[in-house]
């Protein structure tokens, strides 16, 4: 289920960090803490990876200013969130309807609109479609040398980019359906359409770690099963930290 949350700050101006993803993720986890603690503590596992199967977009609004690593909010904001696995959608919607507010760190917001989107026609991915990012798409690989591990973030024009997006989706599929599908069991291709490696590059600091991702528009052609997972859970890595949310370009 995909939802949109529109809200206004309880006071103006309200300040939140530019890198607010950790605080917003923490708030989401707090909603599930009592009724679905497994989400934070264990997630959904496949091989040596854990997946949370939710993602959220960047915050947007007309009355936002950026200064000194802070976002100054003086009016309405909105963001999107997507939750795939039951009972996550039910818990989140019931909580927001009942409380009509949320927090980012110490700052409170009153919800003015809350609505859910109908499911798209996932099968259109079989013939190909254009998508755009609502939050940066993150793809990386780990390089080991002399007992040291280094993270290398990939760009959308790197040769391995599409392959690693696909591999990530297949692992998510297996963690959801408790299967052991292989990448060759699905077809998948993804290519950048409107991506500038400078303007669309987004660098985020999360818990002291630098994360590199890319916004922009992409053309994707893939199996329905993989697109459904990517649409609802996020494409690429670090989805539960606010990365990899996409929408279909009409």
Tab-separated table of N, CA, C and O in Angstrom, residues 10 16 18 34 68 72 80 83 85 106 134 139 160 162 164 172 177 204 211 235 246:
chain	number	residue	atom	x	y	z
A	10	UNK	N	3.504	22.106	13.817
A	10	UNK	CA	2.757	22.609	14.964
A	10	UNK	C	3.167	24.040	15.302
A	10	UNK	O	2.409	24.781	15.927
A	16	UNK	N	14.227	21.033	10.977
A	16	UNK	CA	14.641	19.636	11.036
A	16	UNK	C	15.953	19.505	10.282
A	16	UNK	O	16.281	20.349	9.438
A	18	UNK	N	18.740	18.514	7.538
A	18	UNK	CA	18.683	18.193	6.110
A	18	UNK	C	18.688	16.685	5.909
A	18	UNK	O	18.004	16.158	5.042
A	34	UNK	N	5.077	-1.876	19.095
A	34	UNK	CA	4.242	-2.710	19.965
A	34	UNK	C	3.570	-3.846	19.213
A	34	UNK	O	3.590	-4.997	19.656
A	68	UNK	N	22.416	26.179	6.802
A	68	UNK	CA	23.224	25.640	7.895
A	68	UNK	C	22.856	24.189	8.231
A	68	UNK	O	22.674	23.825	9.392
A	72	UNK	N	14.297	24.694	7.102
A	72	UNK	CA	13.356	25.579	7.788
A	72	UNK	C	11.990	25.426	7.122
A	72	UNK	O	11.824	25.715	5.939
A	80	UNK	N	5.569	10.604	0.726
A	80	UNK	CA	4.929	9.333	0.426
A	80	UNK	C	5.616	8.214	1.198
A	80	UNK	O	6.806	8.287	1.491
A	83	UNK	N	4.248	0.434	2.118
A	83	UNK	CA	4.400	-0.708	3.016
A	83	UNK	C	3.809	-1.934	2.323
A	83	UNK	O	2.659	-1.937	1.917
A	85	UNK	N	4.286	-5.655	3.308
A	85	UNK	CA	3.955	-6.884	4.006
A	85	UNK	C	2.882	-6.668	5.066
A	85	UNK	O	2.928	-5.706	5.834
A	106	UNK	N	12.263	15.929	17.418
A	106	UNK	CA	11.481	16.615	18.444
A	106	UNK	C	10.368	17.483	17.861
A	106	UNK	O	9.587	18.085	18.621
A	134	UNK	N	11.231	9.162	-6.354
A	134	UNK	CA	10.733	10.017	-5.281
A	134	UNK	C	11.765	10.149	-4.171
A	134	UNK	O	11.629	10.991	-3.288
A	139	UNK	N	22.701	2.073	-5.236
A	139	UNK	CA	23.255	0.771	-5.608
A	139	UNK	C	24.738	0.775	-5.252
A	139	UNK	O	25.459	1.716	-5.585
A	160	UNK	N	27.384	-2.527	-14.226
A	160	UNK	CA	26.760	-3.449	-13.282
A	160	UNK	C	25.465	-2.922	-12.673
A	160	UNK	O	24.786	-3.640	-11.935
A	162	UNK	N	22.252	-2.071	-13.607
A	162	UNK	CA	20.985	-2.767	-13.833
A	162	UNK	C	21.013	-4.173	-13.245
A	162	UNK	O	20.046	-4.627	-12.625
A	164	UNK	N	22.690	-5.298	-10.705
A	164	UNK	CA	22.623	-5.292	-9.242
A	164	UNK	C	21.241	-4.871	-8.737
A	164	UNK	O	20.806	-5.311	-7.683
A	172	UNK	N	14.833	-9.793	-2.448
A	172	UNK	CA	13.616	-9.356	-1.758
A	172	UNK	C	12.471	-10.331	-2.024
A	172	UNK	O	11.718	-10.689	-1.111
A	177	UNK	N	8.584	-14.558	-0.211
A	177	UNK	CA	7.854	-15.775	-0.553
A	177	UNK	C	8.569	-17.051	-0.106
A	177	UNK	O	8.109	-18.155	-0.429
A	204	UNK	N	23.915	11.807	1.163
A	204	UNK	CA	23.192	11.864	2.431
A	204	UNK	C	24.059	11.281	3.534
A	204	UNK	O	24.753	10.286	3.327
A	211	UNK	N	26.047	8.203	2.226
A	211	UNK	CA	25.334	7.366	1.255
A	211	UNK	C	25.186	8.163	-0.036
A	211	UNK	O	24.772	9.329	-0.009
A	235	UNK	N	13.350	0.268	-4.996
A	235	UNK	CA	14.396	-0.282	-5.854
A	235	UNK	C	15.758	0.010	-5.226
A	235	UNK	O	15.952	1.034	-4.581
A	246	UNK	N	10.010	4.972	-6.141
A	246	UNK	CA	9.780	5.450	-7.504
A	246	UNK	C	8.284	5.622	-7.748
A	246	UNK	O	7.443	5.141	-6.979
